[in-house]
Coordinates of C-alpha atoms and ligand atoms in Angstrom, one line a residue:
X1 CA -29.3 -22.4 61.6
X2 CA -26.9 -25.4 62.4
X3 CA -22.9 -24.3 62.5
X4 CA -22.9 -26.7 59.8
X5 CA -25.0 -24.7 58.1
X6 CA -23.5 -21.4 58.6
X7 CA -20.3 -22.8 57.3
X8 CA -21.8 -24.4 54.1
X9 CA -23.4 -21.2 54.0
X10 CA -20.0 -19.2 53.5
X11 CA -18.9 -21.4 51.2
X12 CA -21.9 -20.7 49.0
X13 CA -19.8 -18.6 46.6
X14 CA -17.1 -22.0 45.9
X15 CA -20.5 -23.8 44.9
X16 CA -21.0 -24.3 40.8
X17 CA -22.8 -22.0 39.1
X18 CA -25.4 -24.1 37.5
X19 CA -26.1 -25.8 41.5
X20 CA -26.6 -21.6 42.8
X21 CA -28.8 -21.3 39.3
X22 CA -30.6 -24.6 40.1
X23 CA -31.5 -23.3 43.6
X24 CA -32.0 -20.3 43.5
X25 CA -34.7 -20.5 40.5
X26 CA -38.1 -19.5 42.8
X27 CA -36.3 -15.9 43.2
X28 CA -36.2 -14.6 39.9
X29 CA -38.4 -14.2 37.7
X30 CA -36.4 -15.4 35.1
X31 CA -34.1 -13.9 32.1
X32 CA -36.4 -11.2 30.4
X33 CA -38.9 -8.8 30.7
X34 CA -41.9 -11.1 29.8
X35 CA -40.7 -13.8 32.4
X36 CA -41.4 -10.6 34.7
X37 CA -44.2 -9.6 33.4
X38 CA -46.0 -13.0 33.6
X39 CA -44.7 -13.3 36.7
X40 CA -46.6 -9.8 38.1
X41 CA -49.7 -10.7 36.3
X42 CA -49.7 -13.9 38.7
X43 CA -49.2 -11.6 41.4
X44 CA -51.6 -8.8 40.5
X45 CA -54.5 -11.4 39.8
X46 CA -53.7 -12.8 43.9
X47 CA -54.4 -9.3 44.7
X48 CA -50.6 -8.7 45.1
X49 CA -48.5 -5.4 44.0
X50 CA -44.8 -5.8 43.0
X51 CA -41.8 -3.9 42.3
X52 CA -39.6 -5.1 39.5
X53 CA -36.3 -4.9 39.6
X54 CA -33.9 -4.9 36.5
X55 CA -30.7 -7.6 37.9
X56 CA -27.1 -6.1 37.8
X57 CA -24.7 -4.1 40.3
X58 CA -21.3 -3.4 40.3
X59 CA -21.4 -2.3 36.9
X60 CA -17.8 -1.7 35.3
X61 CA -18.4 0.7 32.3
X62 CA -20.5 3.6 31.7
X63 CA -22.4 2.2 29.2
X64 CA -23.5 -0.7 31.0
X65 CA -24.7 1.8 33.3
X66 CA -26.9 3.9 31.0
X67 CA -28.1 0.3 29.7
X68 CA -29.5 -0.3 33.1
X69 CA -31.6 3.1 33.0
X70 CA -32.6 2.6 29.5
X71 CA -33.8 -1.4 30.8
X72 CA -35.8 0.8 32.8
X73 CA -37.8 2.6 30.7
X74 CA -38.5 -0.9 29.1
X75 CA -40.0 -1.9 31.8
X76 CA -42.0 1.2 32.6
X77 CA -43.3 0.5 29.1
X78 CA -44.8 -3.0 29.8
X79 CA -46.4 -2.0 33.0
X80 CA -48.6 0.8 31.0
X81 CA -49.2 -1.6 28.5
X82 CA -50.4 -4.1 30.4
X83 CA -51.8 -2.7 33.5
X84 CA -49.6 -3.9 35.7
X85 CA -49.6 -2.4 39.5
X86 CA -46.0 -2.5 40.2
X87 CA -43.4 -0.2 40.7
X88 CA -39.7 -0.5 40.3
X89 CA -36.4 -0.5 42.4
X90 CA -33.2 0.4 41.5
X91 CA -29.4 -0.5 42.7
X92 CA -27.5 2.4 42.9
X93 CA -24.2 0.6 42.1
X94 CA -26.1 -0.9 38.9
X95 CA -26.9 2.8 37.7
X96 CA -23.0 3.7 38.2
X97 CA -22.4 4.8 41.7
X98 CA -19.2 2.8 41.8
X99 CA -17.9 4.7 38.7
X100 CA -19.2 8.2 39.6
X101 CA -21.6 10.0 41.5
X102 CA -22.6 12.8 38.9
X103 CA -23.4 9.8 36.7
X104 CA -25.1 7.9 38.5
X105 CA -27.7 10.3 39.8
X106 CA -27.8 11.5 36.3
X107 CA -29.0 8.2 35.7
X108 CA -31.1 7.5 39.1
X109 CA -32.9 11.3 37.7
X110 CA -33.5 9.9 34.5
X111 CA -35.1 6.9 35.4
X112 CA -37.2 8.9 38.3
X113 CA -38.4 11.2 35.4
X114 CA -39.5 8.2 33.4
X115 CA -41.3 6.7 36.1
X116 CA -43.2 10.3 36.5
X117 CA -44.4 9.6 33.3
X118 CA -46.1 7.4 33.8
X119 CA -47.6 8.5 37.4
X120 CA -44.9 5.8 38.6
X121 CA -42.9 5.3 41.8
X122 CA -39.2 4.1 42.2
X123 CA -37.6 2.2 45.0
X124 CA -33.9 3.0 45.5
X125 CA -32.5 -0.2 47.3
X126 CA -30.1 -0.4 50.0
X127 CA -26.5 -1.9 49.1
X128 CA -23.7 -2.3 51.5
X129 CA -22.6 0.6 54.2
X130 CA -19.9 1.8 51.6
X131 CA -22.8 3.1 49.8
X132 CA -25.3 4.0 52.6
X133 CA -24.4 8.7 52.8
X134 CA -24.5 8.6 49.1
X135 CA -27.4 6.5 48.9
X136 CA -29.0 8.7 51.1
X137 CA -27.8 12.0 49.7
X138 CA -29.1 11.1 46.4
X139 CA -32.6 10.7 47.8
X140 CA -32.6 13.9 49.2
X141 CA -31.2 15.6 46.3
X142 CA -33.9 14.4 44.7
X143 CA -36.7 15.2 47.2
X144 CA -35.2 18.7 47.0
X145 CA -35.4 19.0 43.3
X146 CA -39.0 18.2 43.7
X147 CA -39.3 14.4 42.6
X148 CA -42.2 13.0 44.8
X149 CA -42.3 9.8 43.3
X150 CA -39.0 8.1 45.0
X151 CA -38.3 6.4 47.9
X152 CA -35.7 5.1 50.0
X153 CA -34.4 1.7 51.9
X154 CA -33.0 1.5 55.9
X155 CA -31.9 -1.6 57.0
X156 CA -32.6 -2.1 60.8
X157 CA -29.0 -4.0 61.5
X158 CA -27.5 -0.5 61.2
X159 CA -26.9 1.6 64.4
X160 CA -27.0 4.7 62.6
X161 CA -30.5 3.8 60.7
X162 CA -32.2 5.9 63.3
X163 CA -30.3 9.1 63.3
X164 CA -31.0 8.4 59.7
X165 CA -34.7 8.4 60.2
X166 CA -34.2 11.9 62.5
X167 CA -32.2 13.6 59.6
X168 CA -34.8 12.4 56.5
X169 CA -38.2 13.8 59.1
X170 CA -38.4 16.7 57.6
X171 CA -38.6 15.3 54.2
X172 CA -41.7 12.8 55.4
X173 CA -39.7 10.3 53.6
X174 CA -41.3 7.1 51.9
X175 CA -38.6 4.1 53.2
X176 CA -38.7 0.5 53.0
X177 CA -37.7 -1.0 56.1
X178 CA -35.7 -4.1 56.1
X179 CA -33.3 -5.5 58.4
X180 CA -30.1 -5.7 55.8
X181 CA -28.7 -8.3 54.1
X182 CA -24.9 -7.4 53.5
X183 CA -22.6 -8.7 56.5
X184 CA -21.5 -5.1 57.9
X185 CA -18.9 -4.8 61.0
X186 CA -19.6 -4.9 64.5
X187 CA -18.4 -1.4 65.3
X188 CA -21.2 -0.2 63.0
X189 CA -24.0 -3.0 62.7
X190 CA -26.0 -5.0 64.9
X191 CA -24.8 -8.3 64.9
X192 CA -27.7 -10.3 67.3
X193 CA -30.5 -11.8 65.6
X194 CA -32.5 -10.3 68.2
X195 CA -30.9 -6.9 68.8
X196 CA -31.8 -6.7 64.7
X197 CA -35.1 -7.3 65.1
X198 CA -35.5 -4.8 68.4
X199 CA -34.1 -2.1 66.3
X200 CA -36.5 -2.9 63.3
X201 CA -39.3 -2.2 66.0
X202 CA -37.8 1.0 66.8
X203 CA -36.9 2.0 63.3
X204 CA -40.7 1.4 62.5
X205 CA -42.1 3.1 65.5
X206 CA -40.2 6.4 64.6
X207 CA -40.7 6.3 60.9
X208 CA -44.4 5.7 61.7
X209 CA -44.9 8.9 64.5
X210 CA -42.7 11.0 61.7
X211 CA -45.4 10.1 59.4
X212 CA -43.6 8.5 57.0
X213 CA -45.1 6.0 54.5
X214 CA -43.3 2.7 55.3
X215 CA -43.0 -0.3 53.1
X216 CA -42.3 -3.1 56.1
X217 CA -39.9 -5.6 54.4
X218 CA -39.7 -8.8 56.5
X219 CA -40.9 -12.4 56.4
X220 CA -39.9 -13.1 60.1
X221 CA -43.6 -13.9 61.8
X222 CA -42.3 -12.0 65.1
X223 CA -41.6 -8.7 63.4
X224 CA -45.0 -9.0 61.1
X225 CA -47.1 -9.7 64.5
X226 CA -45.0 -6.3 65.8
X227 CA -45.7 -4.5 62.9
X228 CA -49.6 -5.5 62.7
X229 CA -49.2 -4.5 66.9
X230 CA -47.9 -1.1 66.0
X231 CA -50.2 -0.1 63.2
X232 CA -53.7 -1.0 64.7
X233 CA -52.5 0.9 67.9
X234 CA -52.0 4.6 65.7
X235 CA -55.0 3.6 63.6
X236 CA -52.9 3.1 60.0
X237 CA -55.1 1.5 57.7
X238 CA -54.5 0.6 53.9
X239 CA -53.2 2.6 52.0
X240 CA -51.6 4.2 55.2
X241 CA -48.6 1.7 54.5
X242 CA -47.7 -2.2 53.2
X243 CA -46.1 -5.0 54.0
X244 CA -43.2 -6.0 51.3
X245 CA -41.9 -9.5 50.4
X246 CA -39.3 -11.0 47.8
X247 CA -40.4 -13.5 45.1
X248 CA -40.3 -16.8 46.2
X249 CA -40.6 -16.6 50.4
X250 CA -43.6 -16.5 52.5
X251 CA -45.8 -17.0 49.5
X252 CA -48.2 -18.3 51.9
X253 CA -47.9 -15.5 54.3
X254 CA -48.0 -13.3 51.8
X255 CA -51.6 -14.5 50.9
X256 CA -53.0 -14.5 54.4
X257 CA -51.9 -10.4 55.1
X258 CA -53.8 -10.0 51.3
X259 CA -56.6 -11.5 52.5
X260 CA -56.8 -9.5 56.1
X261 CA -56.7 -6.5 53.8
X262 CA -53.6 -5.2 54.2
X263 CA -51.2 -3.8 50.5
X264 CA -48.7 -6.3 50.1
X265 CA -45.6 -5.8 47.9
X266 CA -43.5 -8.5 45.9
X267 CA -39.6 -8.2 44.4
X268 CA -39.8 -9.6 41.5
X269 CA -36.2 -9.2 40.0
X270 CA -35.2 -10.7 36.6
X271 CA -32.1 -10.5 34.1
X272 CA -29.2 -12.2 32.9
X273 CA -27.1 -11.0 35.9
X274 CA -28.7 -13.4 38.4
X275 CA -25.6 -14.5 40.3
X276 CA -25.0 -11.9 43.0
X277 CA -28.5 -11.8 43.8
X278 CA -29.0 -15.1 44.1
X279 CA -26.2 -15.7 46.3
X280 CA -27.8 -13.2 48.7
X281 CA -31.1 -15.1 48.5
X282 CA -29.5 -18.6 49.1
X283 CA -27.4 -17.6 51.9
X284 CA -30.3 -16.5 53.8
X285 CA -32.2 -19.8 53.4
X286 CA -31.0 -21.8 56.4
X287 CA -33.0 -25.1 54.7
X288 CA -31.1 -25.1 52.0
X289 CA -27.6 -25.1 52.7
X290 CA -27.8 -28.8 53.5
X291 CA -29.5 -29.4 50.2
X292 CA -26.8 -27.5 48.7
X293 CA -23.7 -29.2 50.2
X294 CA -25.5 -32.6 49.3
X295 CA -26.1 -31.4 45.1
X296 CA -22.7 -30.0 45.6
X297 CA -21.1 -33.0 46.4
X298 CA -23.2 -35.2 44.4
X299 CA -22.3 -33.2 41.0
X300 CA -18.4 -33.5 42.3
X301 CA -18.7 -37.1 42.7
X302 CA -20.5 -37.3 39.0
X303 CA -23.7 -38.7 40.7
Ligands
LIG1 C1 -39.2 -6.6 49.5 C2 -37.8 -6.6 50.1 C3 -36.8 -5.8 49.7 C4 -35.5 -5.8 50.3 N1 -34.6 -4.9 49.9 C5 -33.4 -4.9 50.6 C6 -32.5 -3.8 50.4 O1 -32.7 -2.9 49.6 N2 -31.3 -3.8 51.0 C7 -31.0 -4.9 51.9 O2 -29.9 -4.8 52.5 N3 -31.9 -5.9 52.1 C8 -33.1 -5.9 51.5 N4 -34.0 -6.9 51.7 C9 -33.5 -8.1 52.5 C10 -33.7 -7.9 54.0 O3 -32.8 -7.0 54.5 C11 -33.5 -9.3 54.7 O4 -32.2 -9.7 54.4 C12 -34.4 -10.4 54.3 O5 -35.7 -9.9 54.1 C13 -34.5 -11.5 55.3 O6 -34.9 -10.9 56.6 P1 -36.3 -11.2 57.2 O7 -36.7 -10.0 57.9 O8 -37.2 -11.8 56.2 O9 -36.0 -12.3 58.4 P2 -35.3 -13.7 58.4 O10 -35.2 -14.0 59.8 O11 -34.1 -13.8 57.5 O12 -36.4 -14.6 57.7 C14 -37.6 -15.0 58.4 C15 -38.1 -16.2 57.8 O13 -38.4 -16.0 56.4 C16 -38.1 -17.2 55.7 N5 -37.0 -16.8 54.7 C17 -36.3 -15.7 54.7 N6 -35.4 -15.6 53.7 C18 -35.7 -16.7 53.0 C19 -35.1 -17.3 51.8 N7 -34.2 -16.7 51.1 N8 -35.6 -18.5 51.4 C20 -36.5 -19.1 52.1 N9 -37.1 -18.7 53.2 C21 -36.7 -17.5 53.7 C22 -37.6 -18.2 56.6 O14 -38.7 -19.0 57.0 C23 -37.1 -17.4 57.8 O15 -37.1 -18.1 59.0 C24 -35.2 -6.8 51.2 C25 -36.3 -7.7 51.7 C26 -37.5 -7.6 51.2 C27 -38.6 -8.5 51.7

């Protein structure tokens, strides 16, 4: 990325609303369930899995938080229906962390009891480090309650995401591994592209020899050749583990690992609260923030 880019890039959030929505369209799935839906069966029929996820964070009332779990149950609903091999994954903050913690992993249980159910599996992502001991505490909670059927997210850019690994061993977690998208502070995060992607490797190596089941999140060619290294050499073989992509990136990629043979898992996130998300999506694009200044300015300029 140019430092014309990078600073277009921080400037993402004074860009209009309908230019982000414009943008950021291949991401999402679109506004409701069905968009969703149609947008798995597309995935499913290339041989692809998916997780769904239900759009919305930072939620400010209580109610909006329980309307988030209940969305869930919505969607657990379609994918019986219709067959669909997906799973789901949740934001904490979306399911009330921010307002409480009691509620919020009344909520996170709920929706983890659903998706027993119906013999399915949710995701919890990873938000920001204010988030990252109770993120983590709620997963072993639940582990320790006896829910099988939840996993976890590290995010390689954090130094402590190995100690982290260490302290979950025992419960032979299931953890998505990604590097982290939310800009975190030197003194706790790994701020080199490359450092990043050295610690991903070690991150996987460890959660692999502790048995873990890991979901490797990444669309960066160097870490998927790693990852493919690392696998073949402890003789993991589907369904020992997956590779995981969001909507939208890689598609191609995405296609060659299904054909190889190896589980591969889409994000397919949808809902009216597509801003935040998007944001997140654009920012990470480094093609696009040219395109973006250019709309930008073309839309000021009533071109
Ligand atoms: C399934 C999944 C779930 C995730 N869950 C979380 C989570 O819970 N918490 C969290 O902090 N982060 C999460 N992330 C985001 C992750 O942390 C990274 O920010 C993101 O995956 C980009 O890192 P990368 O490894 O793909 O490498 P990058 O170096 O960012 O990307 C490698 C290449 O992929 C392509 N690419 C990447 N992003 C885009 C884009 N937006 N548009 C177009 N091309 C792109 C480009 O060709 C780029 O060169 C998730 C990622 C995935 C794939």
């Amino acid at each position: 990325m140019t430092l014309l880019d990078r600073a277009i890039v921080r400037l993402l959030p004074a860009v209009p609303k309908p230019v982000v929505q414009l943008f950021s369209a291949r991401y999402i799935a679109g506004p409701s369930l069905e968009d969703a839906v149609s947008v798995v069966i597309r995935l499913n029929a290339a041989g692809k899995m998916a997780t769904i996820d239900v759009l919305g964070e930072e939620v400010e009332r209580e109610d909006d938080a329980r309307a988030i779990a209940l969305a869930y149950q919505h969607v657990f609903d379609e994918i019986e229906r219709d067959h669909l091999d997906s799973n789901v994954s949740v934001k904490l903050t979306a399911l009330g962390l921010g307002l409480s913690y009691e509620l919020c992993r009344a909520n996170l249980e709920d929706v983890v009891r659903q998706a027993a159910e119906d013999h399915n599996f949710v995701r919890i992502d990873m938000e920001d480090s204010s988030t990252t001991d109770d993120t983590l505490r709620l997963y072993r909670e639940l582990r320790e309650a006896g829910h099988v059927n939840v996993g976890v997210v590290l995010q390689a850019c954090l130094k402590r995401s190995l100690r982290d690994i260490d302290a979950l061993a025992d419960l032979r977690p299931n953890v998505r591994l990604c590097k982290g998208i939310y800009v975190e502070p030197a003194s706790i995060a790994f701020t080199d592209a490359n450092a990043i992607r050295a610690n991903f490797v070690t991150c996987l190596e460890t959660l692999l020899d502790a048995r873990a089941y890991v979901g490797v999140a990444t669309h960066d060619e160097w870490l998927i050749g790693e990852a493919l290294r690392l696998l073949a050499e402890r003789g993991l073989e589907p369904p020992d583990y997956e590779f995981q992509m969001l909507l939208g990136v890689r598609e191609r990629r995405a296609d060659e690992l299904v054909a190889a043979g190896h589980r591969l898992r889409v994000y397919v996130p949808f809902g009216e609260q597509w801003y935040a998300y998007s944001l997140r999506r654009l920012q990470e694009n480094p093609a696009m923030a040219g395109t973006i200044a250019r709309a930008t300015v073309g839309r000021v300029l009533g071109r």
